[in-house]
Coordinates of N, CA and C in Angstrom, one line a residue:
M1 N 69.6 -124.6 31.0 CA 68.2 -125.0 30.5 C 67.7 -125.8 30.3
S2 N 67.1 -127.0 30.7 CA 67.1 -128.5 30.3 C 65.8 -128.4 29.3
D3 N 66.6 -128.9 28.1 CA 65.4 -129.2 26.7 C 63.7 -129.2 27.2
D4 N 64.1 -130.0 28.6 CA 62.2 -130.2 29.0 C 61.8 -128.6 29.5
A5 N 62.7 -128.0 30.5 CA 62.7 -126.6 30.6 C 62.3 -125.9 29.6
L6 N 63.0 -126.1 29.2 CA 62.8 -125.2 27.8 C 60.9 -125.2 27.1
L7 N 60.6 -126.5 26.8 CA 59.7 -126.8 26.5 C 58.1 -126.2 27.3
I8 N 58.6 -126.5 28.4 CA 57.1 -125.8 29.8 C 57.2 -124.6 30.0
G9 N 58.5 -124.0 29.2 CA 58.5 -122.2 29.2 C 57.9 -121.8 28.6
R10 N 58.5 -122.6 27.4 CA 56.9 -122.2 25.7 C 55.6 -122.4 26.2
T11 N 55.1 -123.7 26.8 CA 54.1 -124.2 26.6 C 53.3 -123.3 27.6
L12 N 54.1 -122.6 28.9 CA 53.2 -121.7 29.6 C 53.3 -120.5 29.1
A13 N 54.1 -120.0 28.0 CA 54.4 -118.5 27.0 C 52.9 -118.6 26.3
G14 N 52.1 -119.6 26.3 CA 51.0 -119.8 25.5 C 51.0 -120.8 24.0
E15 N 52.3 -121.3 24.3 CA 52.3 -122.0 22.8 C 52.7 -123.9 23.3
P16 N 50.7 -124.1 23.2 CA 51.0 -124.8 23.5 C 51.4 -126.3 22.9
A17 N 51.6 -126.5 21.7 CA 52.6 -127.3 20.4 C 53.6 -127.9 21.6
A18 N 54.1 -126.4 22.0 CA 55.5 -126.9 22.8 C 55.2 -128.5 23.5
F19 N 54.0 -128.5 24.4 CA 53.5 -129.3 25.6 C 53.3 -131.0 24.5
G20 N 53.0 -130.7 23.1 CA 52.4 -132.0 22.9 C 54.4 -132.4 22.5
E21 N 55.4 -131.5 22.4 CA 56.7 -132.8 22.4 C 57.1 -132.9 23.7
L22 N 56.7 -132.5 24.8 CA 56.9 -132.6 25.5 C 56.0 -135.0 25.6
V23 N 54.8 -134.6 25.2 CA 54.2 -135.8 25.4 C 54.8 -136.9 24.0
V24 N 55.6 -136.1 23.1 CA 55.4 -137.3 22.2 C 56.9 -138.3 22.8
R25 N 57.7 -136.8 23.2 CA 58.7 -137.2 24.6 C 58.8 -138.7 25.2
Y26 N 57.2 -138.8 26.0 CA 57.7 -139.1 27.2 C 56.0 -140.2 27.0
Q27 N 55.9 -140.0 26.5 CA 54.1 -141.7 26.2 C 54.2 -142.5 25.8
D28 N 55.4 -143.1 25.4 CA 55.4 -144.4 24.9 C 55.9 -144.8 26.6
R29 N 57.6 -144.3 27.0 CA 57.7 -144.9 27.6 C 56.8 -145.1 29.2
L30 N 55.8 -143.7 29.4 CA 54.1 -143.9 30.5 C 53.4 -145.1 30.4
Y31 N 53.4 -145.3 28.7 CA 52.5 -146.2 28.8 C 52.9 -147.8 29.3
N32 N 54.2 -147.7 28.2 CA 54.7 -149.1 28.7 C 54.4 -149.2 30.9
A33 N 55.6 -148.4 31.3 CA 55.1 -149.0 32.6 C 53.8 -148.7 32.9
L34 N 52.8 -147.7 32.3 CA 51.3 -147.9 33.5 C 50.4 -149.5 32.7
V35 N 51.0 -150.2 31.4 CA 50.7 -151.5 31.1 C 51.1 -152.4 32.4
R36 N 52.6 -152.4 32.5 CA 53.1 -153.2 33.7 C 52.3 -152.9 35.0
V37 N 52.1 -151.9 35.9 CA 51.4 -151.4 36.7 C 50.0 -152.0 37.0
L38 N 49.0 -151.6 35.3 CA 48.2 -151.8 35.6 C 47.3 -152.8 35.6
G39 N 48.2 -153.5 34.4 CA 47.9 -154.9 33.5 C 47.2 -155.6 32.3
S40 N 46.8 -153.5 32.0 CA 45.7 -154.0 30.6 C 46.1 -152.5 30.1
A41 N 46.3 -152.7 29.2 CA 46.7 -151.8 27.8 C 46.0 -151.2 27.2
E42 N 44.2 -150.9 27.1 CA 43.5 -150.4 27.7 C 43.7 -149.2 28.6
D43 N 43.4 -149.6 29.6 CA 43.8 -148.7 30.8 C 44.9 -148.1 31.1
A44 N 45.7 -148.6 30.5 CA 47.0 -147.8 30.1 C 46.9 -146.5 29.7
R45 N 45.9 -147.3 28.5 CA 46.3 -146.0 27.9 C 45.3 -144.7 27.8
D46 N 44.7 -144.9 28.5 CA 43.4 -144.0 29.5 C 44.2 -143.3 30.7
V47 N 44.6 -144.1 31.5 CA 44.9 -143.6 32.6 C 46.9 -142.2 32.2
A48 N 47.2 -142.7 30.9 CA 48.3 -142.0 30.2 C 47.7 -141.0 29.7
Q49 N 47.1 -140.9 29.4 CA 45.9 -139.7 28.4 C 45.5 -138.5 29.7
D50 N 44.8 -138.8 30.4 CA 44.3 -138.5 31.5 C 45.9 -138.0 32.5
A51 N 46.7 -138.6 33.0 CA 47.8 -137.9 33.0 C 48.7 -136.9 32.5
F52 N 48.8 -136.7 31.1 CA 48.9 -135.8 30.8 C 48.0 -134.8 30.3
V53 N 46.4 -134.9 30.6 CA 45.8 -133.9 30.7 C 46.0 -132.9 32.0
Q54 N 46.3 -133.4 32.7 CA 46.1 -133.1 34.5 C 47.4 -132.5 34.4
A55 N 48.6 -133.0 33.5 CA 50.4 -132.1 33.4 C 49.9 -130.8 33.3
F56 N 49.1 -131.2 32.0 CA 48.9 -130.1 31.0 C 48.3 -128.9 31.8
L57 N 47.1 -129.0 32.7 CA 46.3 -128.2 33.3 C 47.7 -128.0 34.9
K58 N 47.6 -128.4 35.2 CA 48.5 -128.2 36.4 C 50.0 -127.8 36.0
L59 N 50.3 -127.1 34.7 CA 51.9 -127.0 34.5 C 52.4 -126.3 35.3
D60 N 51.8 -125.0 35.5 CA 52.2 -123.6 36.2 C 52.4 -123.8 37.4
T61 N 52.0 -125.6 38.2 CA 52.4 -125.9 39.3 C 53.9 -126.2 39.5
F62 N 54.3 -126.2 38.6 CA 55.1 -127.9 38.3 C 56.8 -126.5 38.7
R63 N 58.1 -127.0 40.0 CA 58.4 -126.1 40.3 C 60.0 -126.7 39.8
G64 N 60.1 -127.7 39.7 CA 61.1 -127.9 38.4 C 62.1 -128.6 39.7
T65 N 61.9 -128.6 40.8 CA 62.6 -129.3 41.8 C 62.7 -131.0 41.5
A66 N 62.5 -131.8 40.8 CA 62.4 -132.7 40.5 C 62.9 -132.6 38.6
A67 N 62.3 -133.9 38.0 CA 62.5 -133.8 36.7 C 61.2 -134.1 36.1
F68 N 60.8 -133.1 35.0 CA 59.4 -133.3 34.5 C 58.8 -134.7 34.6
Y69 N 59.8 -136.0 33.8 CA 59.0 -137.6 34.2 C 58.8 -137.7 34.9
T70 N 59.3 -137.3 36.4 CA 59.6 -137.4 37.2 C 57.9 -137.0 38.0
W71 N 57.5 -135.7 37.4 CA 56.4 -135.3 38.4 C 55.3 -135.7 37.2
L72 N 55.6 -136.2 36.1 CA 54.2 -136.9 35.1 C 54.0 -137.9 35.7
Y73 N 54.8 -138.8 36.2 CA 54.9 -140.7 37.1 C 53.9 -140.5 37.9
R74 N 54.6 -139.2 38.4 CA 53.8 -138.7 40.0 C 52.2 -138.9 39.6
I75 N 51.8 -138.2 38.9 CA 50.3 -137.9 38.7 C 50.3 -138.9 37.9
A76 N 50.7 -139.5 37.2 CA 50.5 -140.9 36.5 C 49.9 -141.7 37.2
F77 N 50.8 -142.2 38.1 CA 50.7 -143.6 39.2 C 49.8 -142.9 40.2
N78 N 49.9 -141.9 41.1 CA 48.7 -141.4 41.4 C 47.1 -141.9 40.8
L79 N 47.1 -141.0 39.5 CA 45.8 -141.6 38.8 C 45.6 -142.9 38.5
A80 N 47.0 -143.5 38.5 CA 46.8 -145.5 37.8 C 45.7 -145.9 39.2
M81 N 46.5 -145.4 40.6 CA 46.0 -145.8 41.7 C 44.6 -145.8 42.2
M82 N 44.0 -144.5 41.7 CA 43.0 -144.3 41.3 C 41.9 -145.3 41.2
H83 N 42.7 -145.3 39.5 CA 41.8 -146.3 39.0 C 41.8 -147.2 39.4
A84 N 43.2 -148.4 40.5 CA 42.8 -149.8 40.6 C 41.4 -149.5 41.7
R85 N 41.7 -148.6 42.7 CA 41.0 -149.0 43.4 C 39.4 -148.8 43.3
R86 N 38.8 -148.3 41.8 CA 37.7 -147.9 41.4 C 37.3 -149.6 40.6
G87 N 37.9 -150.5 41.0 CA 37.9 -151.9 40.7 C 37.6 -151.9 39.3
R88 N 37.6 -151.5 38.5 CA 37.3 -151.8 37.2 C 38.9 -153.0 36.6
P89 N 37.8 -153.9 35.7 CA 38.3 -155.2 35.8 C 39.3 -155.3 34.2
T90 N 40.7 -156.2 34.9 CA 42.2 -155.7 34.1 C 42.1 -157.0 33.4
Q91 N 43.0 -157.2 32.1 CA 43.0 -158.3 31.8 C 44.9 -158.2 32.5
S92 N 45.2 -159.6 32.1 CA 46.4 -159.7 32.6 C 47.5 -159.4 31.9
L93 N 49.0 -159.3 32.2 CA 49.5 -158.8 31.8 C 50.6 -159.3 30.3
E94 N 49.8 -160.9 30.8 CA 49.7 -161.5 29.2 C 49.2 -161.3 28.2
A95 N 47.8 -161.4 28.8 CA 46.9 -161.2 27.3 C 47.0 -159.4 26.6
A96 N 47.9 -158.8 27.8 CA 48.4 -156.8 27.4 C 49.1 -157.7 26.3
G97 N 50.5 -158.2 26.7 CA 51.1 -159.0 25.9 C 50.8 -159.2 24.6
E98 N 50.1 -159.7 24.6 CA 49.5 -160.2 23.5 C 48.9 -159.4 22.5
A99 N 48.1 -159.1 22.9 CA 47.2 -157.7 22.2 C 48.8 -156.7 21.8
Y100 N 49.5 -155.8 22.3 CA 50.3 -154.7 21.6 C 51.8 -155.9 21.1
G101 N 51.9 -156.8 21.1 CA 52.9 -157.4 21.4 C 54.0 -158.1 21.8
V102 N 54.8 -159.6 21.6 CA 55.5 -160.1 22.8 C 56.7 -159.4 22.8
E103 N 57.1 -159.4 23.9 CA 57.9 -158.4 24.9 C 59.3 -159.1 24.1
P104 N 60.4 -158.1 23.1 CA 61.6 -158.7 22.3 C 61.9 -159.6 23.5
I105 N 63.2 -160.8 23.5 CA 63.5 -162.2 23.7 C 65.3 -162.5 23.0
D106 N 66.0 -162.6 23.9 CA 67.6 -162.4 23.9 C 68.1 -162.5 22.3
G107 N 67.2 -163.1 21.4 CA 67.9 -163.5 20.4 C 68.7 -164.3 19.9
Q108 N 68.2 -165.9 20.7 CA 68.6 -166.8 21.1 C 68.3 -167.3 19.3
P109 N 69.3 -168.5 18.7 CA 69.6 -168.0 17.3 C 67.8 -169.6 17.0
T110 N 68.0 -171.0 17.6 CA 66.5 -172.1 18.1 C 65.3 -171.6 18.0
P111 N 64.8 -171.6 17.6 CA 62.9 -172.0 17.9 C 62.7 -172.1 18.9
E112 N 63.3 -173.6 19.4 CA 63.0 -173.9 21.6 C 63.2 -172.7 22.2
A113 N 64.3 -172.5 21.7 CA 65.1 -171.3 23.1 C 64.1 -170.2 22.8
A114 N 63.8 -170.0 21.2 CA 62.6 -168.4 21.4 C 61.4 -168.9 21.9
F115 N 61.0 -169.9 22.3 CA 60.0 -170.5 22.8 C 60.0 -170.4 24.5
V116 N 61.5 -170.9 24.7 CA 61.9 -171.1 25.7 C 62.0 -169.5 26.2
G117 N 62.3 -168.5 26.3 CA 62.5 -167.1 26.1 C 60.9 -166.3 26.4
E118 N 59.8 -166.8 25.3 CA 58.6 -166.3 25.7 C 58.1 -167.0 26.6
E119 N 58.4 -168.7 26.9 CA 57.4 -169.0 28.2 C 57.9 -168.0 29.7
Q120 N 59.3 -167.5 29.7 CA 60.0 -167.2 30.8 C 59.1 -165.8 30.9
V121 N 59.2 -164.9 29.6 CA 58.6 -163.8 30.2 C 57.9 -163.4 30.7
S122 N 56.6 -164.6 29.8 CA 55.1 -164.9 30.4 C 55.2 -165.2 31.5
L123 N 55.7 -166.3 31.9 CA 56.0 -166.6 33.8 C 56.3 -165.2 34.5
V124 N 57.7 -164.4 34.0 CA 57.5 -163.2 34.7 C 56.4 -162.3 34.9
H125 N 55.8 -162.0 33.7 CA 55.1 -161.2 34.0 C 53.3 -161.6 34.6
R126 N 53.4 -162.9 34.6 CA 52.3 -163.2 35.9 C 52.6 -163.5 37.0
A127 N 54.0 -163.6 37.3 CA 54.2 -163.6 38.5 C 54.2 -161.8 39.0
L128 N 54.5 -160.7 38.6 CA 54.3 -159.5 38.7 C 53.0 -159.0 39.0
A129 N 52.3 -159.8 37.9 CA 50.7 -159.3 38.0 C 49.9 -159.8 39.3
E130 N 51.2 -160.9 40.1 CA 50.1 -161.4 41.4 C 50.7 -160.5 42.1
L131 N 51.2 -159.6 42.1 CA 51.9 -158.4 43.3 C 50.8 -157.7 44.0
S132 N 51.3 -157.6 45.2 CA 49.6 -155.7 45.1 C 50.6 -154.6 44.1
D133 N 50.0 -153.8 44.0 CA 50.0 -152.5 43.8 C 51.4 -152.3 43.8
E134 N 51.6 -151.7 45.6 CA 52.8 -150.9 45.7 C 54.1 -151.9 45.1
Y135 N 53.8 -153.1 45.5 CA 55.2 -154.0 45.2 C 54.8 -154.0 43.6
R136 N 54.0 -154.1 42.5 CA 54.4 -153.9 41.3 C 54.5 -152.1 41.4
Q137 N 54.5 -151.3 41.5 CA 54.8 -150.3 41.2 C 56.6 -150.2 41.2
I138 N 56.8 -150.3 42.3 CA 58.2 -150.3 43.1 C 59.0 -151.1 42.2
I139 N 58.5 -152.1 41.7 CA 59.1 -153.1 40.5 C 59.4 -152.4 39.1
V140 N 58.2 -152.0 38.7 CA 58.1 -151.3 37.4 C 59.2 -150.1 37.4
L141 N 58.8 -149.0 38.3 CA 59.6 -148.1 38.4 C 61.1 -148.5 38.6
R142 N 61.7 -149.4 39.2 CA 63.1 -150.0 39.7 C 63.8 -150.3 38.6
E143 N 63.3 -151.6 38.3 CA 63.9 -152.7 37.5 C 63.6 -152.1 35.9
L144 N 62.0 -151.5 35.7 CA 62.1 -151.6 33.7 C 62.0 -150.5 33.5
E145 N 62.1 -149.3 34.5 CA 61.7 -148.4 33.7 C 64.0 -147.3 34.9
S146 N 64.0 -148.2 35.4 CA 65.3 -147.3 35.5 C 65.2 -146.8 36.5
C147 N 64.7 -146.1 37.5 CA 64.3 -145.1 38.0 C 65.3 -145.5 39.1
S148 N 65.9 -144.6 39.9 CA 66.5 -143.9 41.3 C 65.7 -144.0 42.6
Y149 N 66.5 -144.3 43.3 CA 65.8 -144.6 44.6 C 64.8 -143.3 44.7
E150 N 65.8 -142.1 44.8 CA 65.2 -140.7 44.7 C 64.2 -140.7 44.3
Q151 N 64.2 -140.5 42.9 CA 63.6 -140.5 41.9 C 61.9 -141.3 41.9
I152 N 61.8 -143.0 42.4 CA 60.6 -143.7 43.0 C 60.2 -142.8 44.3
A153 N 61.0 -142.4 45.1 CA 60.4 -141.3 45.9 C 59.5 -140.3 45.9
E154 N 60.2 -139.6 44.6 CA 59.1 -138.4 44.5 C 58.3 -139.0 43.5
I155 N 58.2 -139.9 43.1 CA 57.0 -140.0 42.2 C 56.4 -140.8 43.1
L156 N 56.5 -142.0 44.0 CA 55.4 -142.2 44.8 C 55.2 -141.8 45.9
E157 N 55.8 -140.2 46.3 CA 55.6 -139.9 47.5 C 55.9 -140.4 49.1
L158 N 57.5 -141.2 48.9 CA 57.3 -142.2 50.1 C 59.2 -141.8 50.7
P159 N 58.9 -142.1 51.5 CA 60.5 -141.8 52.4 C 61.5 -143.0 51.3
I160 N 62.4 -142.4 51.7 CA 64.0 -143.5 50.9 C 64.0 -144.8 51.2
G161 N 63.5 -144.5 52.7 CA 63.8 -145.7 53.2 C 62.3 -147.1 53.3
T162 N 61.0 -146.2 53.0 CA 60.2 -146.7 52.8 C 60.4 -147.4 51.5
V163 N 61.0 -146.7 50.1 CA 60.9 -147.0 49.2 C 61.9 -148.7 49.1
R164 N 63.6 -148.4 49.9 CA 64.5 -149.4 49.4 C 63.9 -150.9 50.6
S165 N 63.0 -150.2 51.4 CA 62.9 -151.8 52.5 C 61.3 -152.7 51.3
R166 N 60.2 -151.6 51.1 CA 59.5 -152.1 49.8 C 60.2 -152.7 48.5
L167 N 61.0 -152.3 48.0 CA 62.2 -152.7 46.7 C 61.9 -154.0 48.0
F168 N 63.1 -154.5 48.8 CA 63.3 -155.4 48.9 C 62.5 -156.1 49.2
R169 N 60.9 -156.2 49.6 CA 60.0 -157.2 50.0 C 59.6 -157.5 48.2
A170 N 59.6 -156.7 47.3 CA 58.7 -156.7 46.2 C 60.1 -157.7 45.2
R171 N 60.8 -157.9 46.1 CA 62.2 -158.8 44.8 C 61.9 -160.1 45.9
L172 N 62.0 -159.7 47.1 CA 61.7 -160.9 47.4 C 60.5 -162.1 47.4
S173 N 59.0 -161.5 47.0 CA 57.9 -161.6 46.6 C 58.3 -162.4 45.0
L174 N 58.3 -161.7 44.5 CA 58.7 -161.9 42.8 C 59.3 -163.2 42.8
R175 N 60.6 -163.2 43.6 CA 61.6 -164.2 43.8 C 60.6 -165.6 44.2
E176 N 60.1 -165.7 45.2 CA 59.4 -166.3 45.3 C 57.9 -167.4 44.6
R177 N 57.7 -165.9 44.1 CA 56.7 -167.0 42.3 C 57.0 -167.0 42.0
L178 N 58.5 -166.9 41.5 CA 58.9 -167.4 40.3 C 60.0 -168.6 40.4
A179 N 61.1 -168.8 41.8 CA 61.3 -170.3 42.2 C 60.7 -171.3 41.8
P180 N 59.9 -171.8 42.3 CA 59.1 -172.8 41.4 C 59.9 -173.3 40.2
T181 N 59.7 -172.4 39.4 CA 59.1 -172.3 37.9 C 61.4 -172.0 37.2
F182 N 62.2 -171.3 38.0 CA 63.3 -171.1 37.6 C 64.4 -171.9 38.3
N183 N 64.3 -172.9 39.5 CA 65.3 -173.4 40.4 C 64.6 -174.7 39.8
E184 N 65.7 -175.9 39.7 CA 65.4 -177.5 39.8 C 65.1 -177.8 40.8
A185 N 65.9 -177.2 42.2 CA 65.1 -177.7 43.3 C 65.2 -176.7 44.3
P186 N 64.5 -177.3 45.3 CA 64.4 -176.5 46.0 C 65.6 -175.9 46.9
S187 N 65.5 -174.2 47.8 CA 66.6 -174.5 48.1 C 66.3 -175.3 49.4
S188 N 65.7 -175.8 50.2 CA 64.7 -176.5 51.5 C 65.5 -177.8 51.4
T189 N 65.9 -178.4 50.4 CA 66.0 -179.5 50.1 C 67.9 -180.0 50.1
V190 N 69.0 -179.9 51.0 CA 70.2 -179.8 51.2 C 70.5 -180.6 51.8
K191 N 70.7 -181.1 50.9 CA 72.0 -182.8 52.0 C 72.7 -183.0 52.7
T192 N 72.3 -183.2 54.3 CA 73.4 -183.1 55.4 C 74.3 -184.6 55.5
A193 N 75.2 -184.5 55.9 CA 76.5 -185.1 56.1 C 75.5 -186.2 57.5
S194 N 75.3 -187.4 57.7 CA 75.3 -188.7 58.2 C 76.6 -188.9 59.3

């Protein structure tokens, strides 16, 4: 039996503090994923809190066929999509990053290299924010949360084939948005022999 299963069992047996341990275990990871999906640190906090409340209230419906965090992410992402559909204004990912700290860079020794690294992170965040919700979700779960295709399918309640094709299109869309910035010359300007 996993640690999560033990904590769930203790919670269902009337020990709510055990659920607090689950919250501590997953709150940062869930919050970070939601910031990237929603583009707002404040909205991410609200949705994460709502997700934990819903998970606590529905814990007796958890069957254990998926990992607890997969089940929790499904709840959170459903809430995030409902939140996004309500049309609340969000701030850019870049502004959210400034609000809670710049992402770590790769340790380049010079200030110029650090600036270039920060600028690249900012460009990626902007491009990610421009993606549709369905593409942004897939990219966040696969590339930033390292979820398997099966976990993504469970979280988003999609068939594996849909996950694969949506991830392919999301990566392509992200690459198209970033190509002008990171490529020196467009790939369509290949010289031919006369």
